[in-house]
């Protein structure tokens, strides 16, 4: 394989070619339109934004190949999107299949220069299915190519002929020559088709902002511009510090303990860049990537880092006399408490684990990351003894705190036996009758009155009820040992039955779903945030396993005025639904639910607890780094970042008086 230029050390690369024959066709564009979920996951907002990433990934590939230094993304007023780079430009000659190469790229699934040959050795686009999917799910798409001194253009559209036959992403022009140019690159403009994305084709600015900023962090020197013509918002991202700058950004709202530690290595055509920094918190966050694509499931690169770091730190601890011969080694979770880490791998022939492709499986990544940490961390510790002692002291304190938390947890767990069960639960939990944990659900309910209605209205076979007396403490500002002493959290930990913190065992969980059910007001929202912070910090595998939900109770009951006992009625979950119901039913009575306690057991069952009719939100973490930063901003000690976030994100004109 060709050697790649290390963008941090300036090593000379061997040039790879990028021609028409480097575009490989693996599969025809079939059934994308009819089954979009198979290709972009969903036709919701996430799937809509996936269309943008398919094009952006191609531009990032040009940067990874050392040919592009700039990417522009523009959201137009008509909700079309432009992505433009200054790379080499898509080849414009005839492909070996006999049609123009751009037409191959945008009409053939999995066609592109990233599946072998000389086109790309390192590609983020391995994660996707190609620009053709963006074309297939768009109303129209235009590509302009600046290459070999000329400007080429081609347009594709979705249309239906007189015979009723669909033409998906079909070329409506040939590859035209518009004129001459002295620049290079590719410009793609497309408009998502509202017939596919029926909920909305409105691209949200914030997800683009966050992901493009992330890409800029991971690709030192790459300049990315985002412009929204609908609002005149514009932002430029360019960072020379790579992963080091990324870690500083993620720790911005925290109290840090030392300067960022930053390592790089290139070996066997694999580039490793990692950076980490400790803060005074109690949790670790690892944001890992391969070719700028997030690996939310971790993988071999994370394993290599953790294994090597634990080994090197324990070796140094013994050498420095922090650990005596009789002392047991410090555990990895203790050594990484409060650590913020970014790992970015750039490599070819990427292997993923499973269908979701969010977990790296390439064995070589573990080997090279292990080698990088082993070599460079050993040197760092010798050259920075004060930081080394600080990190070890923090780890020793973490070990002591973990022992204290374990003792407190054992006291809670001992309550599962005999009479102490009712004491440990405070008589609050109303358990499900079934022992089938794959079907059981735990409702954590705000207030005793709502808890009473939930107990009466529930399916007693599979649904357990745990009412909360009030707001629990802020878990972001507490150690696990303190959490274990808090009644509300202790009840939750004992009910779920899987422990907490580093000792949490998902397989021991007593429920398939944990459902937070609070009033639809500010206090209810605050309780939701506190509980979600608790689950994120101390039971994160529950969220990763899609077991945490937020119940969505209705805001209104609209009943048609009638002398009959069974008058038609409808529940509404928003003001818009309420207005629609009024139009539908005519002369009505409107009941506004101010709290769960206002519903009788039957109403609570049919609106919020019945699996056939209820509305719930699944809690998911799409981006670990973003989630970490958001939790720290909203729930941490620093007030100024929280004020800035509120000013930037809350529209006080829409808050009810």
Short mmCIF file of C-alpha atoms in Angstrom, two decimals, residues 23-30 32 54-55 90-92 95 99-113 129-138 140-144 153-158 167-172 187-190:
data_model
loop_
_atom_site.label_atom_id
_atom_site.label_comp_id
_atom_site.label_asym_id
_atom_site.label_seq_id
_atom_site.Cartn_x
_atom_site.Cartn_y
_atom_site.Cartn_z
CA UNK A 23 -14.32 4.30 -9.79
CA UNK A 24 -15.46 0.79 -8.92
CA UNK A 25 -19.09 -0.30 -9.34
CA UNK A 26 -20.21 -2.87 -6.79
CA UNK A 27 -24.00 -2.82 -7.02
CA UNK A 28 -26.81 -1.21 -8.99
CA UNK A 29 -29.06 1.43 -7.49
CA UNK A 30 -32.06 -0.77 -6.66
CA UNK A 32 -33.41 2.71 -2.43
CA UNK A 54 -22.79 11.06 2.27
CA UNK A 55 -21.61 14.05 0.23
CA UNK A 90 -14.65 13.69 -9.89
CA UNK A 91 -13.07 12.26 -13.07
CA UNK A 92 -15.09 13.40 -16.10
CA UNK A 95 -16.05 5.03 -17.23
CA UNK A 99 -21.10 6.02 -19.43
CA UNK A 100 -19.69 9.28 -18.00
CA UNK A 101 -18.00 8.73 -14.66
CA UNK A 102 -20.09 11.34 -12.74
CA UNK A 103 -23.22 9.52 -13.89
CA UNK A 104 -21.78 6.29 -12.48
CA UNK A 105 -21.01 7.98 -9.15
CA UNK A 106 -24.53 9.39 -8.74
CA UNK A 107 -26.67 6.59 -10.20
CA UNK A 108 -24.91 3.37 -9.18
CA UNK A 109 -25.06 2.27 -5.55
CA UNK A 110 -21.64 1.78 -3.94
CA UNK A 111 -19.83 3.30 -6.91
CA UNK A 112 -16.83 5.36 -5.90
CA UNK A 113 -13.07 5.52 -5.57
CA UNK A 129 -23.35 3.75 0.63
CA UNK A 130 -22.32 6.55 -1.67
CA UNK A 131 -23.54 9.75 -3.25
CA UNK A 132 -26.04 7.77 -5.32
CA UNK A 133 -28.27 7.32 -2.26
CA UNK A 134 -28.38 11.07 -1.77
CA UNK A 135 -29.40 11.37 -5.43
CA UNK A 136 -32.01 8.61 -5.14
CA UNK A 137 -33.74 10.29 -2.20
CA UNK A 138 -33.64 13.81 -3.61
CA UNK A 140 -33.11 16.77 -7.86
CA UNK A 141 -29.33 16.86 -7.70
CA UNK A 142 -26.76 18.86 -9.65
CA UNK A 143 -23.02 18.29 -9.74
CA UNK A 144 -20.42 20.74 -10.98
CA UNK A 153 -22.13 19.95 -14.99
CA UNK A 154 -24.83 17.29 -14.89
CA UNK A 155 -28.35 17.25 -13.41
CA UNK A 156 -30.40 14.33 -12.07
CA UNK A 157 -34.10 14.28 -11.12
CA UNK A 158 -36.88 12.08 -9.82
CA UNK A 167 -37.31 7.42 -12.82
CA UNK A 168 -35.19 7.62 -9.68
CA UNK A 169 -32.23 9.98 -9.73
CA UNK A 170 -32.21 9.80 -13.51
CA UNK A 171 -29.93 12.04 -15.59
CA UNK A 172 -31.94 14.76 -17.35
CA UNK A 187 -19.76 21.03 -6.03
CA UNK A 188 -22.92 19.04 -5.28
CA UNK A 189 -26.30 20.69 -4.76
CA UNK A 190 -29.40 18.63 -3.96
#
